Coordinates of C-alpha atoms in Angstrom, one line a residue:
M1 CA 6.1 -22.7 10.6
R2 CA 2.5 -21.7 9.9
I3 CA 1.6 -18.1 9.0
L4 CA -1.8 -16.8 8.9
H5 CA -2.2 -13.6 7.0
L6 CA -5.1 -11.8 8.4
T7 CA -6.5 -8.9 6.3
P8 CA -9.8 -6.9 6.0
Q9 CA -9.8 -7.2 2.2
M10 CA -7.6 -7.9 -1.0
G11 CA -9.0 -5.2 -3.2
A12 CA -7.0 -3.1 -5.5
G13 CA -4.5 -1.3 -3.3
G14 CA -0.9 -0.9 -2.7
A15 CA -1.1 -2.6 0.8
E16 CA -3.0 -5.7 -0.6
R17 CA -0.7 -5.9 -3.5
Q18 CA 2.3 -5.9 -1.0
L19 CA 0.6 -8.8 0.9
A20 CA 0.2 -10.6 -2.4
N21 CA 4.1 -10.1 -3.2
L22 CA 5.0 -11.2 0.3
V23 CA 3.0 -14.7 0.3
T24 CA 4.3 -15.2 -3.2
Y25 CA 7.8 -14.8 -2.3
L26 CA 7.6 -16.8 0.9
K27 CA 6.5 -19.8 -1.0
H28 CA 10.3 -20.2 -1.7
Y29 CA 10.9 -21.0 1.8
P30 CA 9.9 -24.9 2.3
D31 CA 9.3 -24.7 5.9
V32 CA 6.5 -22.0 5.6
E33 CA 2.9 -23.0 5.4
Q34 CA 0.5 -19.9 4.7
H35 CA -3.1 -19.3 4.9
I36 CA -4.9 -16.0 3.9
A37 CA -8.0 -15.0 6.1
I38 CA -10.0 -12.2 4.7
I39 CA -12.6 -10.4 7.0
Y40 CA -14.9 -8.8 4.7
P41 CA -16.9 -10.6 1.7
E42 CA -16.1 -10.2 -1.9
T43 CA -19.5 -8.6 -2.4
I44 CA -18.0 -5.6 -0.7
Y45 CA -14.3 -5.9 -1.8
P46 CA -13.6 -8.0 -4.9
F47 CA -10.6 -10.3 -4.5
F48 CA -8.4 -8.5 -7.0
F49 CA -5.2 -10.5 -6.4
R50 CA -6.5 -13.9 -6.5
D51 CA -4.4 -15.0 -9.4
D52 CA -1.4 -13.5 -7.7
V53 CA -1.8 -15.8 -4.7
R54 CA -2.7 -18.9 -6.5
G55 CA -1.6 -21.9 -4.6
I56 CA -2.2 -20.3 -1.1
P57 CA -5.4 -21.4 0.7
V58 CA -7.8 -18.6 1.3
S59 CA -10.8 -18.3 3.7
F60 CA -13.4 -15.6 3.9
L61 CA -14.7 -14.9 7.2
N62 CA -17.6 -12.9 5.3
K63 CA -18.3 -10.5 8.3
P64 CA -22.0 -9.5 8.1
V65 CA -23.3 -6.1 8.5
G66 CA -23.8 -4.7 12.0
K67 CA -22.5 -5.4 15.6
L68 CA -23.9 -9.0 15.6
G69 CA -22.0 -9.7 12.5
R70 CA -18.7 -9.6 14.6
V71 CA -20.2 -12.8 16.4
T72 CA -20.5 -14.8 13.2
M73 CA -17.1 -13.5 11.9
A74 CA -15.4 -14.6 15.4
Y75 CA -17.0 -18.1 15.1
R76 CA -15.7 -18.5 11.6
Y77 CA -12.2 -17.4 12.6
W78 CA -12.2 -19.7 15.6
R79 CA -12.7 -22.7 13.1
L80 CA -10.1 -21.5 10.9
I81 CA -7.7 -21.3 14.0
R82 CA -8.6 -24.8 15.1
R83 CA -8.0 -26.2 11.7
F84 CA -4.9 -24.3 10.8
Q85 CA -3.3 -23.8 14.2
P86 CA -1.0 -20.8 13.2
D87 CA 2.3 -20.3 14.9
I88 CA 2.1 -16.4 13.9
V89 CA -0.8 -14.3 13.0
H90 CA 0.3 -11.5 10.6
A91 CA -2.4 -8.7 11.0
H92 CA -2.3 -6.6 7.9
Q93 CA -3.9 -3.2 8.8
W94 CA -5.7 -2.0 11.9
Y95 CA -9.1 -3.8 11.6
A96 CA -7.3 -7.2 11.2
M97 CA -5.3 -6.2 14.4
D98 CA -8.4 -5.6 16.3
L99 CA -9.7 -9.0 15.6
A100 CA -6.5 -10.4 16.6
R101 CA -6.3 -8.4 19.8
V102 CA -9.9 -9.3 20.9
F103 CA -9.6 -13.1 19.8
H104 CA -6.0 -14.0 21.0
R105 CA -5.4 -11.5 23.7
K106 CA -8.7 -10.6 25.3
L107 CA -10.8 -13.9 25.0
R108 CA -8.0 -16.3 25.1
L109 CA -10.2 -19.1 23.6
M110 CA -7.1 -21.3 22.9
P111 CA -3.3 -21.0 23.1
A112 CA -2.4 -17.8 21.5
P113 CA -0.1 -17.7 18.5
R114 CA 2.5 -14.8 18.2
I115 CA 0.9 -11.5 16.7
L116 CA 2.7 -9.4 14.0
A117 CA 0.8 -6.0 13.5
Q118 CA 1.5 -4.5 10.2
T119 CA 1.1 -0.7 9.6
Q120 CA 1.6 1.2 6.3
N121 CA 1.1 4.7 6.8
M122 CA 3.5 7.3 7.8
V123 CA 1.0 9.5 9.9
L124 CA -1.1 8.4 12.7
Q125 CA -4.6 9.8 11.6
E126 CA -5.9 12.5 14.0
G127 CA -8.0 11.2 16.6
R128 CA -6.7 7.6 16.3
L129 CA -3.7 7.7 18.7
D130 CA -5.8 6.2 21.5
N131 CA -7.0 3.4 19.3
E132 CA -3.5 2.7 18.0
K133 CA -2.1 2.3 21.5
R134 CA -5.0 0.0 22.3
L135 CA -4.4 -2.1 19.3
F136 CA -0.6 -2.3 19.5
R137 CA -0.4 -2.9 23.2
Y138 CA -1.3 -6.7 22.3
A139 CA 1.2 -7.2 19.5
D140 CA 4.3 -9.1 20.0
R141 CA 5.9 -7.1 17.0
I142 CA 4.9 -4.0 15.1
A143 CA 6.3 -3.7 11.5
T144 CA 6.6 -0.3 10.0
V145 CA 7.6 0.3 6.5
S146 CA 10.0 3.4 6.7
P147 CA 12.5 4.9 9.0
E148 CA 10.3 7.8 9.4
S149 CA 7.3 5.7 10.4
F150 CA 9.3 3.8 12.7
E151 CA 10.3 6.9 14.6
Q152 CA 6.9 8.3 14.6
Y153 CA 5.6 5.3 16.4
R154 CA 8.5 4.9 18.5
T155 CA 7.9 8.6 19.7
L156 CA 4.0 8.5 20.0
I157 CA 3.7 5.0 21.4
S158 CA 6.7 4.7 23.5
E159 CA 5.8 1.5 25.4
A160 CA 6.0 -0.3 22.0
E161 CA 9.5 0.8 21.3
S162 CA 11.1 -2.6 22.1
R163 CA 8.7 -4.3 19.6
L164 CA 9.0 -2.0 16.8
V165 CA 10.8 -3.4 13.7
M166 CA 11.2 -1.5 10.1
I167 CA 10.9 -3.6 7.1
P168 CA 10.2 -1.5 3.9
N169 CA 7.8 -2.6 1.1
G170 CA 9.2 -4.5 -1.6
V171 CA 8.8 -4.6 -5.4
D172 CA 8.4 -7.7 -7.5
T173 CA 11.4 -7.3 -9.7
E174 CA 10.7 -10.3 -11.8
K175 CA 7.5 -8.7 -13.0
Y176 CA 8.1 -4.9 -12.9
T177 CA 11.1 -4.5 -15.3
P178 CA 12.3 -1.6 -17.6
G179 CA 10.6 -1.4 -21.0
S180 CA 10.1 0.9 -24.1
R181 CA 7.6 3.5 -23.9
T182 CA 4.3 2.6 -26.0
E183 CA 2.7 6.1 -26.2
S184 CA 3.7 8.9 -28.5
E185 CA 2.0 11.6 -26.4
R186 CA 3.1 13.0 -23.0
L187 CA 1.5 10.7 -20.6
V188 CA 1.7 11.2 -16.8
L189 CA 0.4 8.1 -14.6
F190 CA -1.4 8.8 -11.4
P191 CA -1.8 5.1 -10.0
A192 CA -3.7 5.6 -6.7
R193 CA -7.1 5.0 -4.8
L194 CA -9.5 7.9 -5.0
V195 CA -9.1 8.7 -1.2
P196 CA -8.3 12.1 0.4
A197 CA -4.6 11.2 1.4
K198 CA -3.8 10.7 -2.4
N199 CA -4.6 14.2 -3.2
H200 CA -6.4 14.1 -6.5
I201 CA -8.1 17.5 -5.6
G202 CA -4.7 19.0 -5.3
M203 CA -3.8 17.6 -8.7
L204 CA -6.9 19.0 -10.3
Q205 CA -6.3 22.5 -8.9
A206 CA -2.7 22.4 -10.2
V207 CA -3.7 21.3 -13.8
K208 CA -6.5 24.0 -13.8
T209 CA -3.9 26.6 -12.9
L210 CA -1.6 25.6 -15.7
V211 CA -4.6 25.4 -18.2
D212 CA -5.8 29.0 -17.2
A213 CA -2.4 30.4 -17.6
G214 CA -2.0 28.8 -21.2
K215 CA 0.9 26.7 -20.0
W216 CA -0.4 23.2 -20.2
P217 CA 1.1 21.4 -23.2
E218 CA -1.6 20.2 -25.7
S219 CA -0.4 16.8 -26.0
A220 CA 0.0 16.0 -22.4
R221 CA -2.5 14.2 -20.2
I222 CA -2.8 12.8 -16.6
L223 CA -4.2 9.2 -16.4
C224 CA -5.7 8.6 -13.0
V225 CA -5.8 4.6 -12.4
G226 CA -7.6 3.5 -9.2
D227 CA -10.8 2.8 -7.5
G228 CA -12.5 4.8 -4.9
D229 CA -13.2 3.1 -1.4
D230 CA -14.9 6.4 -0.1
A231 CA -17.9 7.0 -2.6
G232 CA -18.6 10.4 -1.3
H233 CA -15.2 11.6 -1.9
A234 CA -14.8 10.1 -5.3
Q235 CA -18.0 11.6 -6.4
H236 CA -16.6 15.2 -5.0
V237 CA -13.3 14.6 -7.1
M238 CA -15.6 13.9 -10.3
E239 CA -17.6 17.1 -9.4
I240 CA -14.5 19.3 -9.4
W241 CA -13.2 17.5 -12.4
R242 CA -16.2 18.3 -14.6
R243 CA -16.6 21.8 -13.1
C244 CA -12.8 22.8 -14.0
Q245 CA -13.6 21.4 -17.6
L246 CA -10.4 19.1 -17.4
T247 CA -11.8 16.2 -19.4
E248 CA -9.3 16.5 -22.1
Q249 CA -6.2 17.1 -19.7
V250 CA -7.1 14.5 -16.9
Q251 CA -8.8 11.0 -17.4
F252 CA -10.0 8.4 -14.8
R253 CA -10.1 4.7 -15.2
P254 CA -10.8 1.9 -12.6
A255 CA -8.0 -0.1 -11.1
V256 CA -6.5 -2.6 -13.5
H257 CA -4.6 -5.8 -12.6
D258 CA -2.0 -5.4 -15.5
I259 CA -0.6 -1.9 -14.2
L260 CA 2.8 -2.9 -15.8
S261 CA 1.6 -1.8 -19.2
Y262 CA 0.7 1.6 -17.8
Y263 CA 4.1 2.0 -16.2
R264 CA 5.6 1.5 -19.4
A265 CA 3.3 3.7 -21.5
C266 CA 4.0 6.9 -19.2
D267 CA 6.7 9.4 -19.3
F268 CA 6.6 9.6 -15.5
V269 CA 4.5 8.9 -12.4
L270 CA 2.7 11.4 -10.2
L271 CA 2.2 10.8 -6.7
P272 CA 1.3 14.0 -4.8
S273 CA 0.1 12.4 -1.4
L274 CA -0.7 14.2 1.6
F275 CA 0.7 11.5 3.9
E276 CA 2.2 8.1 3.0
G277 CA 4.3 5.2 4.4
L278 CA 6.2 3.7 1.5
P279 CA 3.8 3.5 -1.5
L280 CA 4.3 0.5 -3.5
T281 CA 3.4 2.2 -6.8
L282 CA 6.5 4.6 -6.3
L283 CA 8.7 1.3 -6.2
E284 CA 7.1 -0.3 -8.9
A285 CA 7.4 2.8 -11.3
A286 CA 11.2 2.9 -10.4
A287 CA 11.7 -0.8 -11.1
C288 CA 10.2 0.0 -14.7
A289 CA 12.8 2.8 -15.0
R290 CA 10.3 5.5 -14.8
P291 CA 11.0 8.8 -12.8
A292 CA 8.3 10.3 -10.5
L293 CA 6.9 13.8 -9.3
V294 CA 6.2 13.3 -5.8
S295 CA 5.3 15.3 -2.8
D296 CA 7.9 15.3 0.2
A297 CA 5.3 13.3 2.2
T298 CA 5.3 10.7 -0.5
N299 CA 9.0 10.5 -0.5
A300 CA 9.5 10.3 3.1
S301 CA 11.8 7.2 2.6
G302 CA 13.9 9.2 0.2
V303 CA 13.2 6.9 -3.0
I304 CA 13.4 10.0 -5.2
V305 CA 16.4 12.5 -5.3
D306 CA 15.1 15.7 -6.7
G307 CA 16.6 16.3 -10.2
D308 CA 18.2 12.9 -10.2
S309 CA 15.5 10.3 -10.3
G310 CA 12.3 12.5 -10.2
W311 CA 11.0 15.7 -8.9
I312 CA 10.0 16.6 -5.3
V313 CA 7.5 19.3 -4.4
P314 CA 5.8 20.3 -0.9
A315 CA 2.9 18.5 0.0
N316 CA -0.7 20.2 0.1
D317 CA 0.5 23.1 -1.9
P318 CA -1.3 23.1 -5.5
T319 CA 0.9 26.0 -6.8
A320 CA 4.2 24.1 -6.2
L321 CA 2.6 21.1 -7.8
A322 CA 1.7 23.2 -10.8
E323 CA 5.2 24.2 -11.0
G324 CA 6.5 20.7 -10.4
L325 CA 4.3 19.4 -13.2
L326 CA 5.4 22.2 -15.7
R327 CA 9.0 21.4 -15.0
A328 CA 8.5 17.5 -15.4
L329 CA 6.4 17.9 -18.4
N330 CA 9.2 20.2 -20.0
T331 CA 12.1 18.0 -19.1
P332 CA 13.6 16.7 -22.5
P333 CA 12.8 12.9 -23.1
H334 CA 16.5 11.9 -22.9
E335 CA 16.7 13.5 -19.4
R336 CA 13.7 11.7 -18.3
E337 CA 15.2 8.4 -19.4
Q338 CA 18.3 9.2 -17.4
M339 CA 16.3 10.0 -14.4
G340 CA 14.3 6.6 -14.9
R341 CA 17.5 4.7 -14.9
A342 CA 18.8 6.3 -11.7
A343 CA 15.4 5.6 -10.0
Y344 CA 15.8 2.0 -11.2
Q345 CA 19.3 1.3 -9.6
R346 CA 18.1 2.9 -6.3
V347 CA 15.1 0.4 -6.2
I348 CA 16.8 -2.6 -7.1
A349 CA 19.6 -2.2 -4.8
R350 CA 17.2 -1.4 -1.9
Y351 CA 13.6 -2.9 -2.5
S352 CA 14.0 -6.1 -4.2
M353 CA 11.2 -8.5 -2.9
T354 CA 13.5 -11.2 -2.6
H355 CA 15.5 -9.3 0.1
I356 CA 12.3 -8.0 1.7
A357 CA 10.8 -11.4 1.9
A358 CA 14.0 -12.7 3.7
Q359 CA 13.6 -10.2 6.4
Y360 CA 10.1 -11.3 7.0
Y361 CA 11.3 -14.8 7.2
A362 CA 13.9 -14.0 9.7
L363 CA 11.3 -12.0 11.7
Y364 CA 8.9 -14.9 11.8
H365 CA 11.6 -17.2 13.2
D366 CA 12.6 -14.6 15.7
L367 CA 9.0 -14.3 16.9
Q368 CA 8.8 -18.2 17.3
R369 CA 11.9 -18.0 19.4
S370 CA 10.6 -15.2 21.6
T371 CA 8.4 -15.2 24.7
R372 CA 5.8 -12.3 25.5

């Protein structure tokens, strides 16, 4: 069974790390042959997970800039398809699905493989519903990552209901394991890309509220780790950070490959997103026995139980986020450790990558047997 994983890029993000996890665990199945096709060149998106997918063939389509670049990309894709002859194209993220739709369903240049469309987000972005319908109409299966996202797609794209499946993201429990803290200060880890949905601006507003009220603990700091896909938004976040004079309370660092050391260094993880599917960083933190302060949008899948394995606040409410931060920072260390252990038990039982890869393996076989 030959699986072609088609993705726009393999930069430092949760969706890309989930793909790296999946191909790694699928190597345990001897009848699965895999290939990764990356649409954009490394000069635009560095290949962050090259070491993680070692042993899996990778092809860059190196899409040039401009509309004519699509022709060059399509030719390179055609050559790859002729050479690899996949049984299934697993299209990760919408731009990959668009290429699969055009090439395999519209042009029909050769016998078409089955197409599995992968979606990560909980919320269909405003104005994108028609585009989503157009893309997913041509997919043989549509994989969502949470019951909530499954229900949303079922409601908004009713004609796709029979092709929807729900397989949650999974965490590499061989790599992400509990460990002793390595920092003496109170450290909050915010592991997320600098994009609007992750709500860095709301975080800065919440911290500013606590600092102005004299409630921010002197020894506490928030460490934001992640790159910015949107240069304009990243610059805006930096301007607010400097204007609010929060350089001591909040620090920013680029994405790192060894995020494990950051999980183990922190007291808890902060993820106040405005919308999410099932963030992999939340699962990784829990696998490291760290509780998390999350928005209700981040916690759509119920990974965190308020007061048991973390803290939950309303999305897009800086005042509530400030109160949640103060509550989490003032939680005694032994209680945070108990919460981390509770988070660990929930994730190990439900989101181990071994179990998740087995579900995809079964889905691939089901796709092979099905007729469109």
